[in-house]
Amino acid sequence: MSIRLTPDQIERYSRQIMVPDLGGKAQVRLRQAKVLVIGAGGLGSPAAFYLAAAGIGTLGIVDSDKVELSNLQRQILHSTAAIGQRKVDSAKAALTQLNPDVDVKTYPVRFEDNNADAIAAGYDFIVDGSDNFDTKFLVNDTAIKFGIAFSHAGIVRLQGQTMTVIPRKTACYRCLFQGPPPEEILNCQVSGILGAVAGTLGTIQATEAVKYLAGFDEGLITDRLLVYDAKTMKFRDVDVKRDPSCVSCGAGKTAAARETANA
Ligand SMILES: [Zn+2]
């Protein structure tokens, strides 16, 4: 399918079309791309805003929550007037206002085992902006299953981490952490988060999505975890290797499959 940009679109996206690594060809690819954002919260808000502004053709937003007053310090898709509304509705209104070209699809549910496949199928990239380990591992396993590239990120207090995964080519989230920690460790709800730290990480996720969709072969945050410390204002890389026995992207078996084999 070949599509052409309208004069309005060329003007709207002119500053990124000017970028030699992007250009008109990348803009057409973004226009045809479908990106799924899991969570319209601290990470999903800046990611979805920048993806909509950049002209991604279809943005899916998954979130089962309603907007609360304590969200507004970091979840910039939502305004004071939106308190009490479903986050997906508030997100769609904000994104459509920014760029009516974007087709925003909403899923007012939790991303769970029983709906993950149906929601994720057909998307080209996933931005994981979820706030819990179960969802992060489910996003990983679903993305690996369908071969969808995705961006992982986690944030707490003044720190964040992010990694991009190209299924079966680069290390996945399970190659790094085999499974959720035994007990829930720090999360924003109990430990706090500076809004701008969420903004930095969500913006990096949007950048990775655009680069991947525009066809960048190198420079993605793959086979490494990028760790950001806002207190010292330093970024560092932690090397991550693919695990041949990974239960998600390698030859390893899941705990359930092992139990069946041992029975
Ligand atoms: Zn893996």
Coordinates of C-alpha atoms and ligand atoms in Angstrom, one line a residue:
M1 CA 0.0 0.0 0.0
S2 CA 1.4 3.3 -0.9
I3 CA 0.2 6.4 0.8
R4 CA 1.0 10.0 0.3
L5 CA 1.3 12.8 2.8
T6 CA -1.1 15.7 2.4
P7 CA 0.3 19.3 2.4
D8 CA -0.9 19.8 5.9
Q9 CA 0.9 16.6 7.1
I10 CA 4.1 17.7 5.4
E11 CA 3.9 21.0 7.2
R12 CA 3.0 19.3 10.6
Y13 CA 5.9 16.9 10.4
S14 CA 8.3 19.1 8.6
R15 CA 10.8 19.4 11.4
Q16 CA 11.3 15.7 11.7
I17 CA 11.1 15.1 7.9
M18 CA 14.1 17.5 7.8
V19 CA 16.1 15.1 10.0
P20 CA 18.4 13.3 7.5
D21 CA 18.0 9.9 9.3
L22 CA 14.2 10.2 9.1
G23 CA 12.9 12.0 6.0
G24 CA 9.7 11.5 4.1
K25 CA 10.1 7.8 3.8
A26 CA 10.2 7.3 7.6
Q27 CA 7.2 9.6 7.9
V28 CA 5.1 7.4 5.7
R29 CA 6.2 4.3 7.7
L30 CA 5.1 6.0 10.9
R31 CA 1.8 6.9 9.3
Q32 CA 1.3 3.1 8.5
A33 CA 2.5 1.9 11.9
K34 CA 0.5 0.6 14.9
V35 CA 1.8 1.1 18.4
L36 CA 0.3 -0.4 21.5
V37 CA 0.8 1.6 24.8
I38 CA 0.2 -0.5 27.9
G39 CA -0.8 1.9 30.7
A40 CA -1.8 5.5 30.3
G41 CA 0.2 6.5 33.4
G42 CA 3.6 8.1 34.1
L43 CA 5.4 6.3 31.3
G44 CA 2.5 5.9 28.8
S45 CA 1.5 9.6 29.0
P46 CA 4.7 11.1 27.5
A47 CA 5.2 8.1 25.2
A48 CA 1.7 8.4 23.8
F49 CA 1.9 12.2 23.5
Y50 CA 5.2 12.1 21.5
L51 CA 4.0 9.1 19.3
A52 CA 0.8 10.9 18.5
A53 CA 2.7 14.2 17.8
A54 CA 5.1 12.2 15.5
G55 CA 2.2 11.0 13.4
I56 CA 2.0 7.3 14.3
G57 CA -1.1 6.0 12.3
T58 CA -2.7 3.9 15.0
L59 CA -2.2 4.1 18.8
G60 CA -3.7 1.6 21.1
I61 CA -4.1 2.5 24.7
V62 CA -4.7 -0.1 27.4
D63 CA -5.7 1.0 30.9
S64 CA -8.5 -0.1 33.3
D65 CA -8.1 2.8 35.8
K66 CA -9.9 6.1 36.3
V67 CA -8.1 9.4 36.6
E68 CA -7.3 10.3 40.2
L69 CA -6.0 13.6 41.7
S70 CA -2.7 11.9 42.8
N71 CA -2.0 10.8 39.1
L72 CA -1.7 14.3 37.8
Q73 CA 1.8 15.1 39.0
R74 CA 3.2 12.7 36.4
Q75 CA 0.4 11.3 34.1
I76 CA 0.4 14.3 31.9
L77 CA -2.2 13.0 29.4
H78 CA -4.8 13.7 32.1
S79 CA -6.0 17.1 33.4
T80 CA -7.8 18.2 36.5
A81 CA -11.1 18.2 34.6
A82 CA -10.6 14.5 33.7
I83 CA -10.6 13.3 37.4
G84 CA -13.1 10.4 37.6
Q85 CA -13.0 9.7 33.8
R86 CA -11.6 6.5 32.4
K87 CA -8.0 7.0 31.6
V88 CA -8.4 5.6 28.1
D89 CA -11.1 8.2 27.4
S90 CA -9.1 11.0 28.8
A91 CA -6.0 9.9 26.9
K92 CA -7.9 9.6 23.6
A93 CA -9.3 13.1 24.0
A94 CA -5.9 14.6 24.7
L95 CA -4.2 12.7 21.9
T96 CA -6.9 13.5 19.3
Q97 CA -6.8 17.2 20.3
L98 CA -3.0 17.1 19.7
N99 CA -3.2 15.3 16.4
P100 CA -6.6 14.3 14.8
D101 CA -4.7 12.2 12.2
V102 CA -4.0 9.5 14.7
D103 CA -6.5 6.7 15.1
V104 CA -6.6 6.0 18.9
K105 CA -8.0 2.7 19.9
T106 CA -9.0 2.2 23.5
Y107 CA -9.0 -0.9 25.7
P108 CA -10.5 -0.1 29.2
V109 CA -9.2 -3.3 30.7
R110 CA -6.2 -4.7 32.5
F111 CA -3.7 -6.4 30.1
E112 CA -4.1 -10.0 31.4
D113 CA -3.5 -13.6 30.3
N114 CA -7.0 -13.9 28.9
N115 CA -7.0 -10.8 26.7
A116 CA -3.3 -10.2 25.9
D117 CA -3.2 -12.1 22.6
A118 CA -6.4 -10.5 21.3
I119 CA -5.2 -7.0 22.2
A120 CA -1.6 -7.3 21.0
A121 CA -2.1 -9.1 17.7
G122 CA -1.5 -6.8 14.7
Y123 CA 0.6 -4.2 16.5
D124 CA 4.1 -3.3 15.2
F125 CA 5.6 -2.1 18.5
I126 CA 4.6 -2.2 22.2
V127 CA 5.5 0.5 24.7
D128 CA 5.3 -1.2 28.1
G129 CA 4.3 1.5 30.6
S130 CA 2.9 -0.9 33.1
D131 CA 3.6 -0.5 36.9
N132 CA 3.8 -4.1 38.0
F133 CA 6.0 -7.1 37.4
D134 CA 3.2 -9.5 36.4
T135 CA 2.2 -7.2 33.5
K136 CA 5.8 -6.6 32.5
F137 CA 6.5 -10.4 32.1
L138 CA 3.2 -10.9 30.3
V139 CA 4.0 -8.1 27.9
N140 CA 7.4 -9.7 27.3
D141 CA 6.0 -13.2 26.7
T142 CA 3.2 -11.9 24.4
A143 CA 5.6 -9.8 22.4
I144 CA 8.0 -12.7 22.0
K145 CA 5.1 -15.0 20.9
F146 CA 3.9 -12.6 18.2
G147 CA 7.4 -11.4 17.3
I148 CA 6.5 -7.8 18.2
A149 CA 9.4 -5.5 19.2
F150 CA 8.8 -3.6 22.5
S151 CA 10.3 -1.2 24.9
H152 CA 10.4 -2.1 28.6
A153 CA 10.8 0.6 31.3
G154 CA 10.6 0.8 35.0
I155 CA 10.7 3.9 37.3
V156 CA 10.9 4.5 41.0
R157 CA 11.8 7.6 43.1
L158 CA 14.6 9.3 41.1
Q159 CA 15.6 6.3 39.0
G160 CA 14.6 4.6 35.9
Q161 CA 15.7 1.8 33.6
T162 CA 14.8 0.9 30.0
M163 CA 15.6 -1.8 27.4
T164 CA 14.3 -2.5 23.9
V165 CA 13.6 -6.1 22.8
I166 CA 13.6 -7.4 19.3
P167 CA 12.1 -10.9 19.8
R168 CA 14.5 -13.8 19.3
K169 CA 17.2 -11.4 18.1
T170 CA 18.1 -9.6 21.3
A171 CA 17.9 -10.3 25.0
C172 CA 14.4 -10.2 26.4
Y173 CA 13.1 -9.1 29.8
R174 CA 13.1 -12.8 31.0
C175 CA 16.8 -13.2 29.9
L176 CA 17.5 -10.4 32.4
F177 CA 15.1 -11.4 35.2
Q178 CA 13.8 -15.0 35.1
G179 CA 10.5 -14.1 36.8
P180 CA 8.8 -11.6 39.2
P181 CA 10.7 -11.0 42.5
P182 CA 9.4 -13.1 45.4
E183 CA 7.8 -10.0 47.0
E184 CA 6.8 -6.8 45.4
I185 CA 9.9 -4.5 45.6
L186 CA 9.8 -0.7 45.3
N187 CA 7.0 0.7 43.2
C188 CA 5.8 4.3 42.7
Q189 CA 2.7 3.8 44.7
V190 CA 4.6 3.1 47.9
S191 CA 8.0 4.6 47.2
G192 CA 7.1 7.7 45.2
I193 CA 8.4 9.0 41.8
L194 CA 9.4 12.4 40.5
G195 CA 7.1 13.2 37.5
A196 CA 9.9 14.4 35.3
V197 CA 11.8 11.1 35.8
A198 CA 8.7 9.2 34.4
G199 CA 8.7 11.8 31.5
T200 CA 12.4 11.1 30.7
L201 CA 11.9 7.3 30.5
G202 CA 8.6 7.5 28.6
T203 CA 10.2 9.9 26.1
I204 CA 13.1 7.5 25.6
Q205 CA 10.5 4.7 24.9
A206 CA 8.8 6.9 22.3
T207 CA 12.2 7.6 20.7
E208 CA 12.9 3.9 20.5
A209 CA 9.5 3.2 18.9
V210 CA 10.1 5.9 16.3
K211 CA 13.6 4.6 15.5
Y212 CA 12.5 1.0 15.3
L213 CA 9.5 1.9 13.0
A214 CA 11.6 4.2 10.9
G215 CA 14.0 1.2 10.2
F216 CA 17.0 2.1 12.3
D217 CA 19.2 -1.0 12.4
E218 CA 21.5 0.1 15.1
G219 CA 21.6 2.3 18.2
L220 CA 18.5 0.8 19.8
I221 CA 18.8 0.0 23.6
T222 CA 19.2 -3.7 22.8
D223 CA 21.2 -6.3 24.7
R224 CA 21.7 -3.7 27.4
L225 CA 19.7 -2.1 30.1
L226 CA 20.0 1.7 30.2
V227 CA 19.9 2.9 33.8
Y228 CA 19.1 6.5 34.7
D229 CA 19.8 8.2 38.0
A230 CA 18.3 11.6 38.3
K231 CA 20.0 12.3 41.6
T232 CA 23.5 12.2 40.1
M233 CA 22.1 12.9 36.6
K234 CA 24.0 10.0 35.1
F235 CA 23.1 7.3 32.6
R236 CA 24.9 4.0 32.5
D237 CA 24.6 0.8 30.4
V238 CA 24.4 -2.7 31.9
D239 CA 25.2 -5.4 29.4
V240 CA 22.5 -8.1 29.0
K241 CA 23.1 -11.3 27.1
R242 CA 20.5 -13.6 25.5
D243 CA 20.0 -16.6 27.7
P244 CA 19.8 -19.8 25.5
S245 CA 17.7 -21.4 28.3
C246 CA 15.3 -18.5 28.6
V247 CA 11.7 -19.8 29.0
S248 CA 10.4 -17.0 26.8
C249 CA 12.8 -16.5 23.9
G250 CA 15.1 -19.5 24.3
A251 CA 14.9 -23.3 24.6
G252 CA 13.8 -23.3 28.3
K253 CA 10.5 -24.6 29.4
T254 CA 8.0 -22.7 31.5
A255 CA 7.4 -23.8 35.1
A256 CA 4.0 -25.2 34.0
A257 CA 5.6 -27.2 31.2
R258 CA 8.3 -28.5 33.6
E259 CA 5.6 -29.6 36.1
T260 CA 3.8 -31.5 33.4
A261 CA 7.0 -33.2 32.3
N262 CA 7.8 -34.3 35.8
A263 CA 4.3 -35.5 36.6
Ligands
ZN1 ZN 14.7 -14.3 26.7

